[in-house]
mmCIF file of C-alpha atoms and ligand atoms in Angstrom:
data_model
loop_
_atom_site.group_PDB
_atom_site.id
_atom_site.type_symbol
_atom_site.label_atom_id
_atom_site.label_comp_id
_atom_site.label_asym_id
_atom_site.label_seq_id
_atom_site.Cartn_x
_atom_site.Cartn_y
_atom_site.Cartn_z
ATOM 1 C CA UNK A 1 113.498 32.694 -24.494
ATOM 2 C CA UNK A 2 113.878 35.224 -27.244
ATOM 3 C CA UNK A 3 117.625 36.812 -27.272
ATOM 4 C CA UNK A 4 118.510 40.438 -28.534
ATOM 5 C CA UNK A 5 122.246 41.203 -27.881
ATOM 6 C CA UNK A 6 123.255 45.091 -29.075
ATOM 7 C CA UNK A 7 126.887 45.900 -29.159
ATOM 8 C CA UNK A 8 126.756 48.779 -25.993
ATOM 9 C CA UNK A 9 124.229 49.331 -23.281
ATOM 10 C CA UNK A 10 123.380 52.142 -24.746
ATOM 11 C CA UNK A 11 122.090 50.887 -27.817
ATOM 12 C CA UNK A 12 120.273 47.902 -25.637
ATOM 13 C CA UNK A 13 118.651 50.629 -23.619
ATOM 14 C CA UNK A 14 117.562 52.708 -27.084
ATOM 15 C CA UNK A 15 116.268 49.229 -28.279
ATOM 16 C CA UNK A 16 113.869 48.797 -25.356
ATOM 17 C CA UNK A 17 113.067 52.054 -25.404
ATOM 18 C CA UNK A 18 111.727 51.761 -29.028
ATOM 19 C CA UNK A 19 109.873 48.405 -27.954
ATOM 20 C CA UNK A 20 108.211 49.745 -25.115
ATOM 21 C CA UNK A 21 106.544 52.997 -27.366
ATOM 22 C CA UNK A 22 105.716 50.210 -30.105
ATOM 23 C CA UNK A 23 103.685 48.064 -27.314
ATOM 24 C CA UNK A 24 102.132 51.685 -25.935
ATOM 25 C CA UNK A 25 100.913 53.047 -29.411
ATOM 26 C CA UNK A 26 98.912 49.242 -30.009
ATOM 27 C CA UNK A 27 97.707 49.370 -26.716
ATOM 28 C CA UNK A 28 97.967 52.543 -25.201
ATOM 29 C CA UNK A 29 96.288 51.935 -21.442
ATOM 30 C CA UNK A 30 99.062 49.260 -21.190
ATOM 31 C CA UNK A 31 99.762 48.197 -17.624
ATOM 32 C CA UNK A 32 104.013 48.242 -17.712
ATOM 33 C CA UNK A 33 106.017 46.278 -15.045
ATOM 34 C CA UNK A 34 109.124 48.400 -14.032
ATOM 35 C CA UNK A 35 112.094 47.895 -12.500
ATOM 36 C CA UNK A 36 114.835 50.141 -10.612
ATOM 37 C CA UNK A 37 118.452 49.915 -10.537
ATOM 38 C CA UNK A 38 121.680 51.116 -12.550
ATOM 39 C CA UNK A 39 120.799 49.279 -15.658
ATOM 40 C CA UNK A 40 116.942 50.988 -16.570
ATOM 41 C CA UNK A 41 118.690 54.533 -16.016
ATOM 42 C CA UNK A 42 119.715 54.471 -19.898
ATOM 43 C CA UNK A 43 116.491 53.269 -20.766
ATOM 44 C CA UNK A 44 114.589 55.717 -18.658
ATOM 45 C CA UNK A 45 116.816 58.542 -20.699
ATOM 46 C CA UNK A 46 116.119 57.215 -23.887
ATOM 47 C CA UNK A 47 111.834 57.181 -22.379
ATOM 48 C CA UNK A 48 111.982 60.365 -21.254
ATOM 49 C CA UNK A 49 113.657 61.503 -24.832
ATOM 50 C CA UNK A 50 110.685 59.843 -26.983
ATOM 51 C CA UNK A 51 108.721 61.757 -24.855
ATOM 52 C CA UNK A 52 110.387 65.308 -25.492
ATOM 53 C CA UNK A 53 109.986 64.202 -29.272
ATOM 54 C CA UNK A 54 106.833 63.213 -28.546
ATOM 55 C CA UNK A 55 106.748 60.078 -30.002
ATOM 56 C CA UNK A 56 105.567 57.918 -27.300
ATOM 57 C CA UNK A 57 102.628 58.707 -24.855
ATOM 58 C CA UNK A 58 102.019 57.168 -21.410
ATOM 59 C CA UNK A 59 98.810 59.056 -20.329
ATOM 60 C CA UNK A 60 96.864 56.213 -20.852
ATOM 61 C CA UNK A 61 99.700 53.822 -19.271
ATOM 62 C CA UNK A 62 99.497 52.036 -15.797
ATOM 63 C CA UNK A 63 102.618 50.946 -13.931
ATOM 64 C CA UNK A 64 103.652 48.602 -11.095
ATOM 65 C CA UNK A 65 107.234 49.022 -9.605
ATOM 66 C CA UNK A 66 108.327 45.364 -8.941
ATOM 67 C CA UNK A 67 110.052 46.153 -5.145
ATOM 68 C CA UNK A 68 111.034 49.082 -2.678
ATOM 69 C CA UNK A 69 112.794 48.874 0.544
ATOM 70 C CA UNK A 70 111.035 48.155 3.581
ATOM 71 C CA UNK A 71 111.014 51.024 6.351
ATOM 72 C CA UNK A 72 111.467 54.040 4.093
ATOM 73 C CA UNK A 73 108.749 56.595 3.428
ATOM 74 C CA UNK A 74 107.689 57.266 -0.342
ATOM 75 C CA UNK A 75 109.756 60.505 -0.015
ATOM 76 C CA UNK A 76 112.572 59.087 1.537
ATOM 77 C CA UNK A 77 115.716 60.515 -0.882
ATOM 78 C CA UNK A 78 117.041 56.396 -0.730
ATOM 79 C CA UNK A 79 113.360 55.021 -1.665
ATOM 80 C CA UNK A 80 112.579 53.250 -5.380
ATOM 81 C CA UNK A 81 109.527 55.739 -5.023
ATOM 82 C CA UNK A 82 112.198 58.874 -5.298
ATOM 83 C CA UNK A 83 114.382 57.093 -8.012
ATOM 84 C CA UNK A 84 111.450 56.204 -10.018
ATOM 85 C CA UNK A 85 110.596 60.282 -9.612
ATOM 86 C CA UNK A 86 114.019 61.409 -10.401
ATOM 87 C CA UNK A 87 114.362 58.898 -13.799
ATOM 88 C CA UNK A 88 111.143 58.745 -15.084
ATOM 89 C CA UNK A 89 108.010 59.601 -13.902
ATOM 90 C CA UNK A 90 109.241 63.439 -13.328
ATOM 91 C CA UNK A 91 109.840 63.489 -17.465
ATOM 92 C CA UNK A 92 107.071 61.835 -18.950
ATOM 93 C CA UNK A 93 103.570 62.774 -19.510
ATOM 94 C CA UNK A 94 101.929 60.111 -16.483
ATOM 95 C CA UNK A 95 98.525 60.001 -14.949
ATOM 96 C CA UNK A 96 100.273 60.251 -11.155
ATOM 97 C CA UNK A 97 96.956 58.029 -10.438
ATOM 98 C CA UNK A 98 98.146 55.155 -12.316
ATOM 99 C CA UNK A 99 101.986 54.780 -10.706
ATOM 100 C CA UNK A 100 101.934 52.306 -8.335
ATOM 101 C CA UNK A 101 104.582 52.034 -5.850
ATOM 102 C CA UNK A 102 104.674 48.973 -3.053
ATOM 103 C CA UNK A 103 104.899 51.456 0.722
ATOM 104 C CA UNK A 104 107.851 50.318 2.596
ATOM 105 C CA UNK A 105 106.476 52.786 5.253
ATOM 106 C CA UNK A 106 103.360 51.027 5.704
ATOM 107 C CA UNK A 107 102.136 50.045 9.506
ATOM 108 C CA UNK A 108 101.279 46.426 8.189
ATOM 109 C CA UNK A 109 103.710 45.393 5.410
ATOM 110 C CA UNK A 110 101.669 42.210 4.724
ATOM 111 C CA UNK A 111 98.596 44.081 4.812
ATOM 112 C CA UNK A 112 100.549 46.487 1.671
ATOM 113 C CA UNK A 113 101.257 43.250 -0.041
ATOM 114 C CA UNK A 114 97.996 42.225 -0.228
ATOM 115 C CA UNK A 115 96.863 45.644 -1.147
ATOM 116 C CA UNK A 116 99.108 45.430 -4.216
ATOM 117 C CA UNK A 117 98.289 42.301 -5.692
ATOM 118 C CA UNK A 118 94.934 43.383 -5.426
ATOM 119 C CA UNK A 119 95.641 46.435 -7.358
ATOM 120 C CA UNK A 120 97.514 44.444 -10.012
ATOM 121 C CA UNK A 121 94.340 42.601 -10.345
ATOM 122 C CA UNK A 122 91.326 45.227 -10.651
ATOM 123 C CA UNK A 123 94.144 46.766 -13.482
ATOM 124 C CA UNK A 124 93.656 43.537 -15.294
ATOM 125 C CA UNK A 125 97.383 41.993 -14.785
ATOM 126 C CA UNK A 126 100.857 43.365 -16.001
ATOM 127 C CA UNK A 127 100.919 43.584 -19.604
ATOM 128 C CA UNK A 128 104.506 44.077 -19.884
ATOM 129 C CA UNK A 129 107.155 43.390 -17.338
ATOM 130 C CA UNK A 130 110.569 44.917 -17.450
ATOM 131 C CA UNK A 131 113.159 43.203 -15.303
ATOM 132 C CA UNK A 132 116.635 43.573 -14.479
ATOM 133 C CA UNK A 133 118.711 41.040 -13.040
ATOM 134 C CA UNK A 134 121.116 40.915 -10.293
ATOM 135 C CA UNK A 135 124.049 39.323 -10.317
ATOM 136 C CA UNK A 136 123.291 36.544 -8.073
ATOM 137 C CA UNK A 137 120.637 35.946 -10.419
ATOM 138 C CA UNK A 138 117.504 37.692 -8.200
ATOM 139 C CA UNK A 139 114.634 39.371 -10.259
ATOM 140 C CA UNK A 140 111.997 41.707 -8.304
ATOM 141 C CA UNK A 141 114.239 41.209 -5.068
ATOM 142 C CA UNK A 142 113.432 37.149 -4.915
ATOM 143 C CA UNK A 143 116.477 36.188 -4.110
ATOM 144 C CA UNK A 144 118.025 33.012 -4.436
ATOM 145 C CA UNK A 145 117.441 30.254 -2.007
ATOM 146 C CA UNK A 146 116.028 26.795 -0.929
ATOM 147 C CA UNK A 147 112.349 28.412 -1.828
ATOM 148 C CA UNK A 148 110.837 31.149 -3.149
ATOM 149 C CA UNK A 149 107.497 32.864 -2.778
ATOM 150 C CA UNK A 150 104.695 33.203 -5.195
ATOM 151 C CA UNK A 151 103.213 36.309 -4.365
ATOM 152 C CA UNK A 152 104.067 40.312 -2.931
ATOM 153 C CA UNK A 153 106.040 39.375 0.174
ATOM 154 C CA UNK A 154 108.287 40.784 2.460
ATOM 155 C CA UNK A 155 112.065 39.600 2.011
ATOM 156 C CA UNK A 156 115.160 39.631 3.558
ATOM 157 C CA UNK A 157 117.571 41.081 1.051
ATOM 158 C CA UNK A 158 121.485 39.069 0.688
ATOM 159 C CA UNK A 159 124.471 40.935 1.618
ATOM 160 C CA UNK A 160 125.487 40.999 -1.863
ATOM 161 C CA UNK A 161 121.755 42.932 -2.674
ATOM 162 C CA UNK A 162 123.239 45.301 -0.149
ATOM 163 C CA UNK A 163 126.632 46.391 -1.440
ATOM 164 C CA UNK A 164 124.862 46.198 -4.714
ATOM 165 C CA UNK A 165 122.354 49.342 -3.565
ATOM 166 C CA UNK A 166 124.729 50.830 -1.439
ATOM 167 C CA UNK A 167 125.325 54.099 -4.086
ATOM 168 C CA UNK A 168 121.478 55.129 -2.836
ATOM 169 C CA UNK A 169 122.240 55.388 0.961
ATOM 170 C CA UNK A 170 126.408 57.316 0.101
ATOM 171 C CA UNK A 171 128.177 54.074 -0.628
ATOM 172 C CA UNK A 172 126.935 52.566 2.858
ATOM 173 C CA UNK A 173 126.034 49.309 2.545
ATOM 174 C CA UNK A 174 125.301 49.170 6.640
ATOM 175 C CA UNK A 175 122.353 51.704 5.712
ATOM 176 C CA UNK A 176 121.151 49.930 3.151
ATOM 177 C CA UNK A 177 117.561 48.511 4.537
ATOM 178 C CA UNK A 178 118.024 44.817 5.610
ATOM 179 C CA UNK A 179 114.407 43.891 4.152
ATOM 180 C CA UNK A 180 111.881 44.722 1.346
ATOM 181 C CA UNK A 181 108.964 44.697 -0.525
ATOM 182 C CA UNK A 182 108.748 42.464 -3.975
ATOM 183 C CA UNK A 183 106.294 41.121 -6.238
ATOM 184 C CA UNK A 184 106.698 37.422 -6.110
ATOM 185 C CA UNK A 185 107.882 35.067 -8.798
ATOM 186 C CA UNK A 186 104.126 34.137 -9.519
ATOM 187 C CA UNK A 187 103.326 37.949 -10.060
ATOM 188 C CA UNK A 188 106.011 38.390 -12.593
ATOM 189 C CA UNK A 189 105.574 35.165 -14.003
ATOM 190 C CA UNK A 190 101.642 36.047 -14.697
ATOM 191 C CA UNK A 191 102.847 39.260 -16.891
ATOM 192 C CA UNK A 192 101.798 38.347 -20.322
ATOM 193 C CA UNK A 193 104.988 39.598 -21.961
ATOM 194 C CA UNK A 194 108.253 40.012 -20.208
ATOM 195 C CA UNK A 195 111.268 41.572 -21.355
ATOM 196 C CA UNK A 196 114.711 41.075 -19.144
ATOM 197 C CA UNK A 197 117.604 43.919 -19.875
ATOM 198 C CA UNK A 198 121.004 43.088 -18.962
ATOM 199 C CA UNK A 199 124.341 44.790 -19.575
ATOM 200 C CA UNK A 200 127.560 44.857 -18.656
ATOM 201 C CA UNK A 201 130.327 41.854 -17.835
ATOM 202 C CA UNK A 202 129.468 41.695 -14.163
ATOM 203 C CA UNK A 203 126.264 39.885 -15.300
ATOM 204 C CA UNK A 204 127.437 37.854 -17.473
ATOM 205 C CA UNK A 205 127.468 34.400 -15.312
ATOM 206 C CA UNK A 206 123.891 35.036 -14.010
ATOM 207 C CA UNK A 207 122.535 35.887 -17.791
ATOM 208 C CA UNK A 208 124.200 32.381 -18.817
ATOM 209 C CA UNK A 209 122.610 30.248 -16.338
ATOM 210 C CA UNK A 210 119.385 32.173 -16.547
ATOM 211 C CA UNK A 211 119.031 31.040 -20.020
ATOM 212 C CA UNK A 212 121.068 27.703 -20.044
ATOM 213 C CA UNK A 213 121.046 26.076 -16.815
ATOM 214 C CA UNK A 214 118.871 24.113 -14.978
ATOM 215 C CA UNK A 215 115.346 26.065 -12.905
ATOM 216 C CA UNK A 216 116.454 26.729 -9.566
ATOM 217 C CA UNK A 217 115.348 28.482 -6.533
ATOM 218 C CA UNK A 218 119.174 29.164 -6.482
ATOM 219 C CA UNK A 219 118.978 31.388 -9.507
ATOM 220 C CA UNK A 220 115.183 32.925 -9.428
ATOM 221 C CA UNK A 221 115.483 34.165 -13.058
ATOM 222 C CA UNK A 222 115.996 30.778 -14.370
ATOM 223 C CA UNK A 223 112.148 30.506 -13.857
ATOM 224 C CA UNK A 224 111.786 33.037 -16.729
ATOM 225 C CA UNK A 225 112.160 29.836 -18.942
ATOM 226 C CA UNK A 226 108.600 28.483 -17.984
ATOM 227 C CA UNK A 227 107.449 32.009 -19.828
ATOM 228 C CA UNK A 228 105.980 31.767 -23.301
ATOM 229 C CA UNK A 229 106.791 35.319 -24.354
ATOM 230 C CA UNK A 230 110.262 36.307 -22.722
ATOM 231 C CA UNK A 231 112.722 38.623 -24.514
ATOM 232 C CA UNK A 232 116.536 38.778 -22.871
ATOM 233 C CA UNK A 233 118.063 41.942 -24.205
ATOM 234 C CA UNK A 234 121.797 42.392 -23.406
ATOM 235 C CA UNK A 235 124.553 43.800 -24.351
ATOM 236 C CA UNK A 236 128.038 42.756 -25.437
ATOM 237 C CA UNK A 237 129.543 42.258 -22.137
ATOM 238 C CA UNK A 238 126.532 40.683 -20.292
ATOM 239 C CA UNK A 239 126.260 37.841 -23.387
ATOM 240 C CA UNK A 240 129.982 37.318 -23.564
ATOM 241 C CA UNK A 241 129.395 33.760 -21.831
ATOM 242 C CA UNK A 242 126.672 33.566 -24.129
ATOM 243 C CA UNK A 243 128.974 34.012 -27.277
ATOM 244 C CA UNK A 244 132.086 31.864 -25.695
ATOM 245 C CA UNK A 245 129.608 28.950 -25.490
ATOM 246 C CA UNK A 246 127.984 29.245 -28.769
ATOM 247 C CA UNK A 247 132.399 29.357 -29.915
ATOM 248 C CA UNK A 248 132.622 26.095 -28.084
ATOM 249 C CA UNK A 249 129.135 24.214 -29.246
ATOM 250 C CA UNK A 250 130.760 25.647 -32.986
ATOM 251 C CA UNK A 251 134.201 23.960 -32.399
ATOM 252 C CA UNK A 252 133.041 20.829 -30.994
ATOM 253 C CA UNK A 253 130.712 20.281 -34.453
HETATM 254 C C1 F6R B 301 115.093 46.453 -8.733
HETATM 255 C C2 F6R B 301 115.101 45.085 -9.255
HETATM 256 C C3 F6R B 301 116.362 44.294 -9.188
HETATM 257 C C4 F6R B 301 117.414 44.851 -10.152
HETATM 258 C C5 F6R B 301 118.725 44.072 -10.048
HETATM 259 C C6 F6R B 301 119.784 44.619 -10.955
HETATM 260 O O1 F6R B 301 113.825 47.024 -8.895
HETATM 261 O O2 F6R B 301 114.103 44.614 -9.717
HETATM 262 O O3 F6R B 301 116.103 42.941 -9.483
HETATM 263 O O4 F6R B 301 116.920 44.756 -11.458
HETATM 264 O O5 F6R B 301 119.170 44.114 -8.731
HETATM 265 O O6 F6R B 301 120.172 45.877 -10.518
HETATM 266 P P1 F6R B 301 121.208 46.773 -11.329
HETATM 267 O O7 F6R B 301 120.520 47.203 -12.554
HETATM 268 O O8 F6R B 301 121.513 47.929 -10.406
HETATM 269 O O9 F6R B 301 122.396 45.908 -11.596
#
């Protein structure tokens, strides 16, 4: 795994930013991975400013959202559809044919799965896959456990997923959806290039043992080691166990 650490989220988020436009201008019908949360909302600002300056174009640009929650509607205030309109897709200059967002509203949530591998497919595969990570170590919403799933699936999200979300239903955790909709491990693992952004303290443990410990179920992004072409961008607080054990392997030399 390839390591960029930036001294403040902000300047982790600018950093990504400026990768992202360098991938679109060599390949501008890029297929982009994209994840939701607290962490991409810098890096959605810092997208949506390139744009305004015009120095980045995504009319050519595909993307694939990597969960949503299952039961909500597209327009549902709460849904990763609405955030992903609110943060990003609103202020940038997208073909609304190429988003792609997995339905949690659909009849048959199997059946949506299967419809959006299939559309990962006939695009020709994720070219670029941002991911966050939680702090229980989940990527997508595979979350840790005795197994995890290859493929779009239906999950049952962890209490701490939950709590984590609760600021999209008015700091009610209880309303947060009990399931979801997520690519699997073997859908993010097939992107050709995948780029993890992590910041702040709170993620510190999980961004440690992603990159250090062993590959476990119990940690999903460990798996991001198999990956040939993986970039971990973080800042200062979220490598801080990084930089404590690099003190230690120093001392013990
Ligand atoms: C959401 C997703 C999740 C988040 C993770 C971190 O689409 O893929 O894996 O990246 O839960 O969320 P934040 O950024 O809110 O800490």
């Amino acid at each position: 795994m390839n390591l960029s650490v930036f001294p403040t989220a902000r300047d982790a988020a600018a950093a990504l930013a400026d990768h992202i436009a360098g991938a679109l201008r060599t390949k501008p019908d890029l297929v982009l991975g994209l994840p939701t949360g607290r962490t991409p909302v810098q890096l959605y600002r810092e997208l949506a400013a390139l744009t305004e300056r015009h120095a980045v174009d995504f009319s050519r640009t595909t993307t694939f959202n990597l969960d949503e929650f299952l039961g909500l509607r597209p327009d549902d205030p709460a849904s990763y559809r609405r955030y992903m309109e609110r943060h990003l897709f609103r202020k940038i200059n997208i073909d609304r044919e190429r988003i792609h967002v997995l339905d949690g509203s659909a009849p048959d949530p199997e059946a949506e799965c299967a419809r959006y591998e299939r559309a990962i497919r006939e695009a020709g595969g994720v070219d670029l896959q941002i991911l966050g990570i939680g702090s229980n170590g989940h990527i997508g919403f595979n979350e840790p456990g005795d197994s995890l799933m290859a493929r779009t699936h239906r999950v049952t999200l962890r209490p701490e997923t939950r709590r984590a979300n609760a600021a999209l239903f008015g700091g009610d955790a209880g309303r947060v959806p009990g399931e979801a909709l997520s690519m699997g491990m073997a859908t993010i693992l097939q992107a050709r290039s995948i780029v993890l952004l992590a910041t702040g303290v709170e993620k510190a443990a999980s961004v440690e043992r992603m990159i250090h410990g062993p590959i476990t179920t119990r940690l999903p992004a460990s798996f991001l080691q198999l990956h040939a072409d993986t970039l971990v961008v973080l800042d200062e607080g979220a490598a801080r166990k990084l930089e404590r054990r690099t003190e230690n392997e120093e001392r013990r030399r």
